[in-house]
Coordinates of C-alpha atoms in Angstrom, one line a residue:
X1 CA 2.4 89.7 15.5
X2 CA 5.3 88.9 13.3
X3 CA 4.6 89.4 9.6
X4 CA 6.3 86.1 8.7
X5 CA 4.0 84.2 11.1
X6 CA 0.9 85.8 9.6
X7 CA 2.2 84.9 6.2
X8 CA 2.6 81.2 7.2
X9 CA -1.0 81.1 8.5
X10 CA -2.3 82.7 5.4
X11 CA -0.3 80.3 3.2
X12 CA -1.7 77.3 5.2
X13 CA -5.3 78.7 4.7
X14 CA -4.7 78.9 1.0
X15 CA -3.4 75.4 0.9
X16 CA -6.5 74.1 2.8
X17 CA -8.9 75.9 0.5
X18 CA -7.1 74.8 -2.7
X19 CA -6.6 71.1 -1.7
X20 CA -9.6 70.7 0.6
X21 CA -11.2 67.7 -1.2
X22 CA -7.9 65.9 -1.3
X23 CA -7.1 66.5 2.4
X24 CA -10.6 65.5 3.5
X25 CA -10.4 62.2 1.5
X26 CA -7.1 61.4 3.2
X27 CA -8.5 62.1 6.7
X28 CA -11.6 60.1 5.9
X29 CA -9.4 57.1 5.0
X30 CA -7.3 57.2 8.1
X31 CA -10.2 57.6 10.6
X32 CA -11.6 54.4 12.0
X33 CA -14.4 52.9 9.8
X34 CA -16.1 51.7 13.0
X35 CA -17.2 55.3 13.6
X36 CA -19.9 54.9 10.9
X37 CA -19.9 56.8 7.7
X38 CA -22.0 59.8 8.9
X39 CA -19.7 60.7 11.8
X40 CA -16.6 59.8 9.8
X41 CA -17.6 62.3 7.1
X42 CA -18.2 65.0 9.6
X43 CA -15.0 64.2 11.6
X44 CA -12.9 64.3 8.4
X45 CA -14.1 67.8 7.6
X46 CA -13.6 68.9 11.2
X47 CA -10.0 67.7 11.2
X48 CA -9.1 69.5 8.0
X49 CA -10.7 72.7 9.1
X50 CA -8.9 72.6 12.4
X51 CA -5.6 71.9 10.7
X52 CA -5.0 75.7 10.3
X53 CA -2.1 76.6 12.6
X54 CA -2.5 79.5 15.0
X55 CA -0.4 82.6 14.7
X56 CA 2.0 83.3 17.6
X57 CA 3.4 86.6 18.9
X58 CA 7.2 86.9 18.5
X59 CA 9.6 89.7 19.4
X60 CA 11.3 91.2 16.4
X61 CA 14.7 89.5 15.9
X62 CA 17.7 91.7 16.6
X63 CA 21.3 91.3 15.6
X64 CA 22.9 89.6 12.6
X65 CA 20.6 87.9 10.1
X66 CA 20.3 84.1 10.4
X67 CA 22.4 81.9 8.1
X68 CA 20.8 80.3 5.2
X69 CA 19.6 76.7 5.8
X70 CA 17.6 74.1 3.9
X71 CA 14.5 75.2 2.2
X72 CA 11.5 75.1 4.6
X73 CA 8.7 72.5 4.1
X74 CA 5.9 73.5 1.8
X75 CA 2.7 74.7 3.4
X76 CA 0.9 71.7 2.0
X77 CA 3.3 69.3 3.7
X78 CA 2.8 71.0 7.1
X79 CA -1.0 70.9 6.8
X80 CA -1.0 67.3 5.7
X81 CA 1.2 66.3 8.6
X82 CA -1.1 68.1 11.1
X83 CA -4.1 66.3 9.7
X84 CA -2.4 62.9 9.9
X85 CA -1.5 63.4 13.5
X86 CA -5.0 64.4 14.4
X87 CA -6.5 61.4 12.5
X88 CA -4.1 58.9 13.9
X89 CA -4.7 60.2 17.4
X90 CA -8.4 59.7 16.9
X91 CA -8.0 55.9 17.0
X92 CA -6.2 55.8 20.3
X93 CA -8.3 58.5 22.1
X94 CA -11.5 59.3 20.4
X95 CA -13.7 61.9 22.1
X96 CA -12.5 64.8 24.3
X97 CA -9.4 66.6 23.4
X98 CA -9.8 66.2 19.7
X99 CA -11.2 68.7 17.3
X100 CA -15.0 69.2 17.3
X101 CA -16.9 68.2 14.2
X102 CA -19.5 70.1 12.3
X103 CA -23.1 69.6 13.5
X104 CA -25.8 68.5 11.1
X105 CA -29.4 68.1 12.4
X106 CA -32.0 65.9 10.9
X107 CA -29.8 64.5 8.1
X108 CA -27.4 61.6 7.7
X109 CA -24.5 62.1 5.4
X110 CA -22.6 59.4 3.6
X111 CA -20.5 59.0 0.4
X112 CA -22.0 57.5 -2.6
X113 CA -22.3 53.7 -2.4
X114 CA -19.8 51.7 -4.4
X115 CA -19.8 48.2 -5.7
X116 CA -18.7 44.9 -4.2
X117 CA -15.0 45.8 -4.6
X118 CA -15.3 49.0 -2.7
X119 CA -17.2 47.2 0.1
X120 CA -14.6 44.5 0.3
X121 CA -11.8 47.2 0.6
X122 CA -13.8 49.0 3.3
X123 CA -14.1 45.8 5.3
X124 CA -10.4 45.1 4.9
X125 CA -9.5 48.6 6.0
X126 CA -11.6 48.3 9.1
X127 CA -9.5 45.3 10.2
X128 CA -6.1 47.1 10.1
X129 CA -4.7 49.9 12.3
X130 CA -5.0 53.6 11.3
X131 CA -1.3 53.8 10.5
X132 CA -1.7 51.1 7.8
X133 CA -4.6 53.1 6.3
X134 CA -2.4 56.2 6.4
X135 CA 0.4 54.4 4.6
X136 CA -2.0 53.3 1.9
X137 CA -3.3 56.8 1.6
X138 CA 0.1 58.4 1.3
X139 CA 0.9 55.9 -1.6
X140 CA -2.3 56.0 -3.6
X141 CA -3.9 59.4 -2.7
X142 CA -0.7 61.5 -2.2
X143 CA 1.6 59.7 -4.7
X144 CA 4.5 59.3 -2.3
X145 CA 7.1 56.6 -2.6
X146 CA 7.9 54.3 0.3
X147 CA 10.8 56.4 1.6
X148 CA 8.8 59.6 1.5
X149 CA 5.7 58.0 3.1
X150 CA 7.9 56.4 5.8
X151 CA 9.3 59.9 6.7
X152 CA 5.8 61.4 6.9
X153 CA 4.6 58.5 9.1
X154 CA 7.6 58.9 11.4
X155 CA 6.9 62.6 11.8
X156 CA 3.2 61.9 12.4
X157 CA 4.1 59.7 15.4
X158 CA 3.8 56.2 14.0
X159 CA 5.5 53.7 16.2
X160 CA 6.6 51.3 13.5
X161 CA 6.3 52.8 10.0
X162 CA 8.0 49.8 8.3
X163 CA 5.6 47.3 9.8
X164 CA 2.7 49.6 8.7
X165 CA 4.0 49.7 5.2
X166 CA 4.4 46.0 5.0
X167 CA 0.8 45.5 6.1
X168 CA -0.4 48.1 3.6
X169 CA 1.6 46.4 0.9
X170 CA 0.0 43.0 1.8
X171 CA -3.5 44.6 1.8
X172 CA -2.8 46.3 -1.5
X173 CA -1.8 43.0 -3.1
X174 CA -4.9 41.3 -1.9
X175 CA -7.2 44.0 -3.6
X176 CA -8.1 42.4 -6.9
X177 CA -9.4 45.6 -8.6
X178 CA -6.6 47.8 -7.2
X179 CA -6.6 49.9 -4.1
X180 CA -5.5 53.0 -6.0
X181 CA -8.6 53.1 -8.2
X182 CA -11.0 52.2 -5.3
X183 CA -9.6 54.8 -2.9
X184 CA -10.2 57.5 -5.6
X185 CA -13.8 56.3 -6.2
X186 CA -17.0 57.9 -4.8
X187 CA -17.2 55.4 -2.0
X188 CA -14.2 57.1 -0.3
X189 CA -15.1 60.7 -1.2
X190 CA -16.4 62.5 1.9
X191 CA -16.9 65.8 -0.1
X192 CA -19.5 64.3 -2.5
X193 CA -22.1 62.9 -0.2
X194 CA -25.7 61.8 -0.2
X195 CA -28.2 62.9 2.4
X196 CA -31.0 61.0 4.1
X197 CA -33.4 62.3 6.7
X198 CA -33.2 60.6 10.0
X199 CA -36.9 61.0 10.9
X200 CA -38.9 62.0 7.8
X201 CA -42.1 60.4 8.9
X202 CA -42.2 62.1 12.3
X203 CA -40.8 65.5 11.4
X204 CA -44.2 67.1 12.3
X205 CA -44.3 65.6 15.7
X206 CA -40.7 66.7 16.3
X207 CA -41.6 70.3 15.5
X208 CA -44.6 70.2 17.8
X209 CA -42.4 68.7 20.5
X210 CA -39.8 71.4 20.0
X211 CA -42.4 74.1 20.3
X212 CA -43.8 72.5 23.5
X213 CA -40.3 72.1 24.9
X214 CA -39.5 75.8 24.2
X215 CA -42.7 76.7 26.0
X216 CA -41.7 74.6 29.0
X217 CA -38.3 76.2 29.0
X218 CA -39.8 79.6 28.9
X219 CA -42.2 78.8 31.8
X220 CA -39.2 77.4 33.7
X221 CA -37.3 80.6 33.2
X222 CA -40.2 82.7 34.5
X223 CA -40.6 80.4 37.6
X224 CA -36.8 80.6 38.2
X225 CA -37.0 84.4 38.2
X226 CA -39.8 84.4 40.9
X227 CA -38.3 84.8 44.4
X228 CA -38.5 81.6 46.4
X229 CA -38.9 79.6 43.2
X230 CA -37.1 76.4 42.4
X231 CA -33.5 77.1 41.4
X232 CA -33.1 74.0 39.2
X233 CA -32.7 74.7 35.5
X234 CA -35.6 74.1 33.1
X235 CA -35.5 70.7 31.3
X236 CA -33.8 70.5 27.9
X237 CA -34.0 67.8 25.2
X238 CA -30.5 66.4 25.2
X239 CA -29.2 63.9 22.6
X240 CA -29.4 61.2 25.3
X241 CA -33.1 62.0 25.9
X242 CA -33.8 61.9 22.2
X243 CA -32.2 58.4 22.0
X244 CA -34.8 57.2 24.5
X245 CA -37.8 58.3 22.4
X246 CA -39.4 55.3 20.7
X247 CA -40.9 57.6 18.0
X248 CA -37.3 58.4 16.9
X249 CA -36.2 54.8 16.3
X250 CA -34.8 54.3 12.8
X251 CA -36.6 51.8 10.6
X252 CA -35.2 50.5 7.3
X253 CA -37.6 49.9 4.4
X254 CA -38.4 46.2 3.8
X255 CA -36.7 45.8 0.4
X256 CA -33.7 48.0 1.0
X257 CA -31.3 45.0 1.4
X258 CA -31.9 44.1 -2.3
X259 CA -30.9 47.6 -3.5
X260 CA -27.8 48.5 -1.6
X261 CA -24.1 47.7 -1.6
X262 CA -24.0 47.5 2.2
X263 CA -25.6 44.2 3.1
X264 CA -25.3 44.1 6.9
X265 CA -27.5 44.9 9.9
X266 CA -28.3 48.4 8.5
X267 CA -30.3 46.7 5.8
X268 CA -32.6 44.8 8.2
X269 CA -36.2 46.0 8.3
X270 CA -38.2 46.3 11.5
X271 CA -40.2 43.1 12.0
X272 CA -42.4 41.6 14.7
X273 CA -46.0 42.1 15.7
X274 CA -45.0 44.6 18.4
X275 CA -42.9 46.8 16.2
X276 CA -45.4 49.6 16.7
X277 CA -45.8 49.1 20.4
X278 CA -44.3 52.3 21.8
X279 CA -44.8 51.4 25.4
X280 CA -42.8 48.2 24.9
X281 CA -40.1 50.0 22.8
X282 CA -39.9 52.8 25.4
X283 CA -39.4 50.3 28.2
X284 CA -36.6 48.6 26.3
X285 CA -34.8 51.9 25.6
X286 CA -35.1 53.0 29.3
X287 CA -33.8 49.7 30.6
X288 CA -30.9 49.9 28.2
X289 CA -30.1 53.5 29.3
X290 CA -30.6 52.9 33.1
X291 CA -31.0 49.2 34.0
X292 CA -33.1 48.8 37.2
X293 CA -31.9 46.7 40.1
X294 CA -31.9 43.0 39.3
X295 CA -31.6 43.4 35.6
X296 CA -29.4 40.7 34.2
X297 CA -26.9 42.2 31.7
X298 CA -24.7 40.1 29.4
X299 CA -22.1 41.6 27.1
X300 CA -19.8 39.7 24.9
X301 CA -16.1 40.3 25.3
X302 CA -15.0 43.8 24.1
X303 CA -18.6 45.1 24.0
X304 CA -19.5 48.4 25.7
X305 CA -22.7 48.6 27.9
X306 CA -23.0 52.4 27.6
X307 CA -26.5 53.8 26.9
X308 CA -27.4 54.7 23.3
X309 CA -26.0 58.0 22.2
X310 CA -28.5 58.5 19.3
X311 CA -31.8 56.9 18.3
X312 CA -30.9 53.3 17.4
X313 CA -32.4 51.2 14.6
X314 CA -35.3 48.8 15.4
X315 CA -34.8 45.3 14.1
X316 CA -37.5 43.3 15.9
X317 CA -40.2 43.5 18.6
X318 CA -42.5 40.6 19.3
X319 CA -43.4 37.6 21.5
X320 CA -40.9 34.7 21.5
X321 CA -41.9 31.7 23.6
X322 CA -43.9 33.8 26.1
X323 CA -41.1 36.4 26.3
X324 CA -41.4 39.9 24.9
X325 CA -38.3 40.6 22.9
X326 CA -36.9 43.8 21.4
X327 CA -33.8 43.9 19.2
X328 CA -32.0 47.2 18.6
X329 CA -28.9 48.2 16.6
X330 CA -26.9 51.4 17.1
X331 CA -24.4 51.0 14.3
X332 CA -21.8 49.2 16.4
X333 CA -23.8 46.9 18.8
X334 CA -26.8 44.7 18.8
X335 CA -29.0 44.9 22.0
X336 CA -31.6 42.2 22.8
X337 CA -34.1 43.2 25.5
X338 CA -36.1 40.3 26.9
X339 CA -39.1 40.9 29.1
X340 CA -40.3 37.6 30.6
X341 CA -43.7 37.4 32.4
X342 CA -43.4 38.2 36.1
X343 CA -39.6 38.3 35.9
X344 CA -36.9 41.0 35.7
X345 CA -35.8 42.0 32.2
X346 CA -32.5 41.0 30.7
X347 CA -30.2 42.8 28.3
X348 CA -27.7 41.1 26.0
X349 CA -25.2 43.3 24.1
X350 CA -22.9 42.2 21.3
X351 CA -20.4 44.1 19.2
X352 CA -21.1 43.6 15.5
X353 CA -19.2 46.5 13.7
X354 CA -18.0 45.6 10.2
X355 CA -20.5 42.8 9.9
X356 CA -21.2 41.5 6.3
X357 CA -23.5 39.3 4.3
X358 CA -22.6 36.2 6.3
X359 CA -21.9 37.5 9.9
X360 CA -25.1 39.6 9.7
X361 CA -27.2 36.8 8.4
X362 CA -28.9 35.9 11.7
X363 CA -29.0 36.5 15.4
X364 CA -30.3 34.5 18.4
X365 CA -33.8 35.8 19.1
X366 CA -34.7 33.2 21.8
X367 CA -33.0 30.6 23.9
X368 CA -34.1 27.8 26.2
X369 CA -32.9 24.6 27.8
X370 CA -31.1 22.8 25.0
X371 CA -32.7 24.8 22.1
X372 CA -32.5 28.3 20.5
X373 CA -34.2 30.2 17.7
X374 CA -32.6 32.4 15.0
X375 CA -34.0 35.6 13.5
X376 CA -32.9 35.6 9.9
X377 CA -31.7 38.4 7.7
X378 CA -34.1 39.3 4.9
X379 CA -31.7 38.1 2.3
X380 CA -31.7 34.5 3.6
X381 CA -33.9 32.3 1.4
X382 CA -33.7 29.1 3.5
X383 CA -32.0 27.5 6.5
X384 CA -31.2 23.9 7.4
X385 CA -29.6 22.1 10.3
X386 CA -26.7 19.7 10.2
X387 CA -24.5 17.8 12.7
X388 CA -20.8 18.7 12.3
X389 CA -19.9 15.3 13.8
X390 CA -21.8 13.5 11.0
X391 CA -20.3 15.0 7.8
X392 CA -21.9 12.5 5.5
X393 CA -25.4 13.1 6.7
X394 CA -27.4 15.6 4.7
X395 CA -28.9 18.7 6.4
X396 CA -32.6 18.8 7.2
X397 CA -34.7 21.9 6.4
X398 CA -36.0 24.2 9.1
X399 CA -39.4 26.1 9.0
X400 CA -39.2 29.9 9.1
X401 CA -42.1 32.1 10.2
X402 CA -43.1 35.1 8.0
X403 CA -41.3 37.4 10.4
X404 CA -38.0 35.6 10.0
X405 CA -38.0 33.6 13.2
X406 CA -37.0 29.9 12.9
X407 CA -38.3 26.9 14.6
X408 CA -36.3 25.6 17.6
X409 CA -32.8 24.4 16.8
X410 CA -30.9 22.1 19.2
X411 CA -27.9 23.6 20.8
X412 CA -24.5 22.0 21.2
X413 CA -24.0 20.1 24.5
X414 CA -23.0 22.2 27.5
X415 CA -19.5 22.0 28.9
X416 CA -18.9 18.7 30.7
X417 CA -21.8 16.9 29.0
X418 CA -19.7 15.1 26.4
X419 CA -19.7 15.8 22.7
X420 CA -22.0 13.4 20.9
X421 CA -23.4 15.9 18.4
X422 CA -22.7 19.5 17.3
X423 CA -25.6 21.0 15.4
X424 CA -25.0 24.1 13.2
X425 CA -27.2 26.0 10.8
X426 CA -26.6 26.1 7.0
X427 CA -27.8 29.3 5.5
X428 CA -28.6 29.9 1.8
X429 CA -28.7 33.5 0.5
X430 CA -31.3 34.8 -1.9
X431 CA -30.4 34.7 -5.6
X432 CA -31.3 38.4 -5.6
X433 CA -27.8 39.1 -4.2
X434 CA -26.5 38.1 -7.6
X435 CA -25.9 34.4 -6.9
X436 CA -22.3 35.0 -5.9
X437 CA -22.6 34.0 -2.3
X438 CA -22.8 30.3 -1.7
X439 CA -24.4 28.5 1.3
X440 CA -22.5 28.9 4.6
X441 CA -22.4 27.6 8.1
X442 CA -23.1 29.5 11.4
X443 CA -22.6 27.9 14.8
X444 CA -24.2 29.0 18.1
X445 CA -21.6 29.6 20.8
X446 CA -23.9 31.2 23.4
X447 CA -23.4 34.7 22.0
X448 CA -26.1 36.9 20.5
X449 CA -24.6 36.5 17.0
X450 CA -23.5 33.1 15.7
X451 CA -20.0 32.3 14.5
X452 CA -19.2 31.9 10.8
X453 CA -17.3 28.7 10.1
X454 CA -14.9 28.6 7.1
X455 CA -12.2 26.4 5.7
X456 CA -9.0 26.9 3.7
X457 CA -5.8 29.0 3.7
X458 CA -5.8 32.6 4.8
X459 CA -6.0 35.3 2.1
X460 CA -2.4 36.2 1.2
X461 CA -0.1 36.8 -1.8
X462 CA -2.7 38.8 -3.7
X463 CA -4.0 35.8 -5.7
X464 CA -7.5 36.3 -7.0
X465 CA -9.9 34.0 -5.1
X466 CA -7.4 33.2 -2.4
X467 CA -8.6 32.9 1.1
X468 CA -10.9 30.8 3.2
X469 CA -14.0 29.4 1.5
X470 CA -17.4 28.3 2.9
X471 CA -17.2 25.0 4.9
X472 CA -20.0 23.2 3.1
X473 CA -18.0 21.0 0.7
X474 CA -17.3 17.3 1.7
X475 CA -13.6 17.9 2.4
X476 CA -14.3 20.9 4.6
X477 CA -17.1 19.0 6.5
X478 CA -14.8 16.0 7.1
X479 CA -12.2 18.4 8.6
X480 CA -14.7 20.2 10.8
X481 CA -16.0 16.8 12.1
X482 CA -12.6 16.4 13.8
X483 CA -12.5 19.9 15.3
X484 CA -16.1 20.7 16.1
X485 CA -16.0 19.7 19.7
X486 CA -13.2 22.2 20.3
X487 CA -15.6 25.0 19.6
X488 CA -17.0 24.7 23.1
X489 CA -13.9 26.4 24.5
X490 CA -14.8 29.6 22.5
X491 CA -18.3 30.0 24.1
X492 CA -19.0 33.6 25.1
X493 CA -15.7 35.0 23.8
X494 CA -17.2 37.3 21.2
X495 CA -15.8 35.2 18.3
X496 CA -16.7 36.3 14.8
X497 CA -15.3 33.6 12.5
X498 CA -13.4 30.3 13.0
X499 CA -11.4 28.9 10.1
X500 CA -10.0 25.4 9.7
X501 CA -6.9 25.3 7.5
X502 CA -5.3 22.0 6.6
X503 CA -1.8 23.5 6.0
X504 CA 0.2 20.3 5.4
X505 CA -0.1 16.5 4.7
X506 CA 2.6 14.1 5.8
X507 CA 3.4 10.5 5.0
X508 CA 4.0 8.8 8.4
X509 CA 7.1 6.6 8.9
X510 CA 7.0 2.8 8.6
X511 CA 3.9 2.9 6.4
X512 CA 1.7 4.6 9.0
X513 CA -0.5 6.2 6.5
X514 CA -1.1 10.0 5.8
X515 CA -1.6 12.5 8.6
X516 CA -3.0 16.1 8.3
X517 CA -1.8 19.2 10.0
X518 CA -4.5 21.6 10.8
X519 CA -4.5 25.2 12.1
X520 CA -7.8 26.4 13.6
X521 CA -8.0 30.2 13.9
X522 CA -10.7 32.0 15.8
X523 CA -11.1 35.8 15.1
X524 CA -13.0 38.0 17.5
X525 CA -15.2 41.0 16.8
X526 CA -12.8 43.2 18.7
X527 CA -9.7 42.1 16.6
X528 CA -7.4 39.7 18.4
X529 CA -7.4 36.1 17.3
X530 CA -6.2 32.7 18.7
X531 CA -5.0 29.6 17.0
X532 CA -4.8 25.9 17.8
X533 CA -2.5 23.6 15.7
X534 CA -3.6 19.9 15.5
X535 CA -2.0 16.7 14.3
X536 CA -4.6 14.4 12.8
X537 CA -3.3 10.9 12.1
X538 CA -5.5 8.3 10.4
X539 CA -8.5 7.5 12.6
X540 CA -11.3 5.0 12.6
X541 CA -13.9 7.6 13.7
X542 CA -14.8 10.7 11.6
X543 CA -14.9 12.8 14.7
X544 CA -11.5 11.8 16.2
X545 CA -10.0 15.1 17.4
X546 CA -6.3 14.0 17.0
X547 CA -3.7 15.7 19.1
X548 CA -3.1 19.4 20.0
X549 CA 0.4 20.3 18.8
X550 CA 0.4 24.0 19.7
X551 CA -1.6 27.0 20.8
X552 CA -1.2 30.8 20.7
X553 CA -3.4 33.7 21.8
X554 CA -3.5 37.3 20.4
X555 CA -1.5 36.3 17.3
X556 CA -1.5 36.8 13.6
X557 CA -0.5 33.2 12.9
X558 CA -2.6 31.4 10.3
X559 CA -4.2 34.8 9.4
X560 CA -4.0 37.1 6.5
X561 CA -1.1 39.1 8.1
X562 CA 0.7 36.1 9.4
X563 CA 0.1 33.0 7.2
X564 CA 3.2 31.2 8.4
X565 CA 2.7 28.3 11.0
X566 CA 4.9 25.5 12.3
X567 CA 3.9 22.6 14.5
X568 CA 5.6 19.4 15.8
X569 CA 4.8 16.3 17.9
X570 CA 6.4 13.2 19.1
X571 CA 4.7 10.2 17.4
X572 CA 5.0 6.5 18.1
X573 CA 4.9 4.0 15.2
X574 CA 3.3 0.5 15.5
X575 CA 6.8 -0.9 15.9
X576 CA 7.2 1.1 19.2
X577 CA 9.8 3.5 17.7
X578 CA 9.4 7.2 18.4
X579 CA 9.7 9.9 15.8
X580 CA 9.7 13.7 15.8
X581 CA 7.2 14.9 13.2
X582 CA 7.0 18.5 12.1
X583 CA 5.2 20.5 9.4
X584 CA 5.0 24.1 8.2
X585 CA 2.4 26.0 6.2
X586 CA 2.2 29.2 4.2
X587 CA 5.6 30.7 3.2
X588 CA 7.5 28.0 5.2
X589 CA 10.1 26.5 2.8
X590 CA 12.2 24.3 5.2
X591 CA 12.4 23.0 8.8
X592 CA 15.3 22.7 11.3
X593 CA 15.2 20.7 14.6
X594 CA 17.7 21.2 17.4
X595 CA 17.9 20.0 21.0
X596 CA 16.7 16.5 21.8
X597 CA 16.5 15.8 18.1
X598 CA 18.7 17.2 15.4
X599 CA 17.4 17.1 11.8
X600 CA 16.8 19.3 8.8
X601 CA 14.5 19.2 5.8
X602 CA 14.3 21.3 2.7
X603 CA 10.5 20.8 2.5
X604 CA 7.4 21.6 4.5
X605 CA 7.4 18.4 6.5
X606 CA 10.1 16.6 8.6
X607 CA 10.3 13.1 10.2
X608 CA 13.3 12.1 12.3
X609 CA 13.9 9.3 14.8
X610 CA 13.5 10.4 18.4
X611 CA 15.0 8.9 21.6
X612 CA 11.6 8.7 23.3
X613 CA 8.3 10.4 24.1
X614 CA 10.0 12.9 26.4
X615 CA 12.6 14.1 23.8
X616 CA 12.3 17.8 23.6
X617 CA 13.3 19.5 20.3
X618 CA 13.2 23.1 19.1
X619 CA 11.7 23.2 15.6
X620 CA 12.1 26.3 13.5
X621 CA 10.7 27.0 10.0
X622 CA 12.7 28.8 7.4
X623 CA 10.6 31.3 5.3
X624 CA 11.1 32.0 1.7
X625 CA 12.2 35.6 2.5
X626 CA 15.0 34.4 4.9
X627 CA 13.1 34.9 8.2
X628 CA 12.4 32.1 10.6
X629 CA 9.4 31.1 12.7
X630 CA 9.3 28.9 15.8
X631 CA 6.9 26.0 16.2
X632 CA 3.9 26.7 18.5
X633 CA 3.9 25.0 21.9
X634 CA 0.8 23.2 23.4

């Protein structure tokens, strides 16, 4: 082996040892938060440990010495680049082909819990691609400027480093406390971890089971050695088999939700009268792992139906309307197992990674013809029902059983049955959360988890307090009355939140009153979002839906990374004259119309005479930074 190659490897090893905590923190930041903190910690350590390059054999060089060139990269730069490539690759192809991680048995590892600011940053990071997290890490953990960070991202294989840096800059501005301070806190330090046993109460049974298993394996080995014996290998307790053991189900203490910075499904205790029924729990786990013929399986969009890879957490087991129900959570998905009398079981799976205090506030525990029941999170103090189509009517309270199950709640009308009412639930969090979380609305859209309804502009510009707010004030309720019926089109789509944003108001020509331009954005648990732009002229009925001016799917429009929006319609005044009306929101500073109507405006609204209802115009919004955005089409 060439001496120089050996020196390079030794230098890289010294770099890893010297800067190990710094490199692991960077890898931990770039890895997908959806992995869960335990596996993310182990994977970050695994990536850094595998970043040591291998020595290669080379023939001794002969002839003239090479000319002098630029100084080679430092060993630290090379190691960091290798770690970034591995971490970025993990998002696109997790699993085989990537470095193995250290193995820890019987313990869960996680960094020290931070405060509400750290939790907010963690949730924001989970919503952006790995390359954006990498850009943020190169700035705040590595101290690189934009040019140096761009060069590192390009060498690491990032497709669009400039776009990643813009998204990172946007996220950085929206972090009130400052991303630099938060990323250097204990919440993001995978080298200073806390440990928690996965199965403390049943460790003794596990040891006995392990001894028994070893005995079975030994007997199997003896039998296999006997001539004419069965050639099949002896049984072994695989991770998949352990995941099907009801004795290994994780159970959270009843009051943990009030003493943790992570208020989501991990803080739910195990509830229900059958929470100790191992036969029922075992059946639920086995059906999940290998559904028998006839089992009805429902999975929301983007949700995997794979069996559990580790013992899941038990949330509920009990009798709901003559149906045995078990609810499990594996850190990424909720699984509801329903066992009706004299009927085949059903499974309903829903993706719920990165849930928070509102989106983990309840789940649908039972459903019937025209009604449903919620199982409430332990931090919900009371729940009421209100009709979105009657914004002035007060909500009426709902009884909740001691195990967190509500009375029956009417469901919205099915497709094709009209839209005379739209019931939603109004949740009020416990004051033990600090009193900072107001009441909020959740709507049932036929999924396992209800949809969080909000109102207001998307978070942008870094202003403190900016972003959607809870849709419980009178103005938000009046807006939702006009869009509630459109929620039916989102049934079963795995929607997480729906936000109504009144992005512009416009005085109509010829004294026609004031109209509102509304952008309704639906974000899914898997990431992509869709938008609908509505033109809402004055109406006699509170629930008048107005007109759809534009739609778009898989778009950032009206969201935190794309707050700009433009819409236009042809509108007829009482005199019979037609007008082109247009409006822009967010950073839109002016509007231009070409084609069937030619007009320009130096404001966020435009009104110009049109030759008729069929006049087609191309409307473009001018942004403050010089870019343009086209109006959405219906």
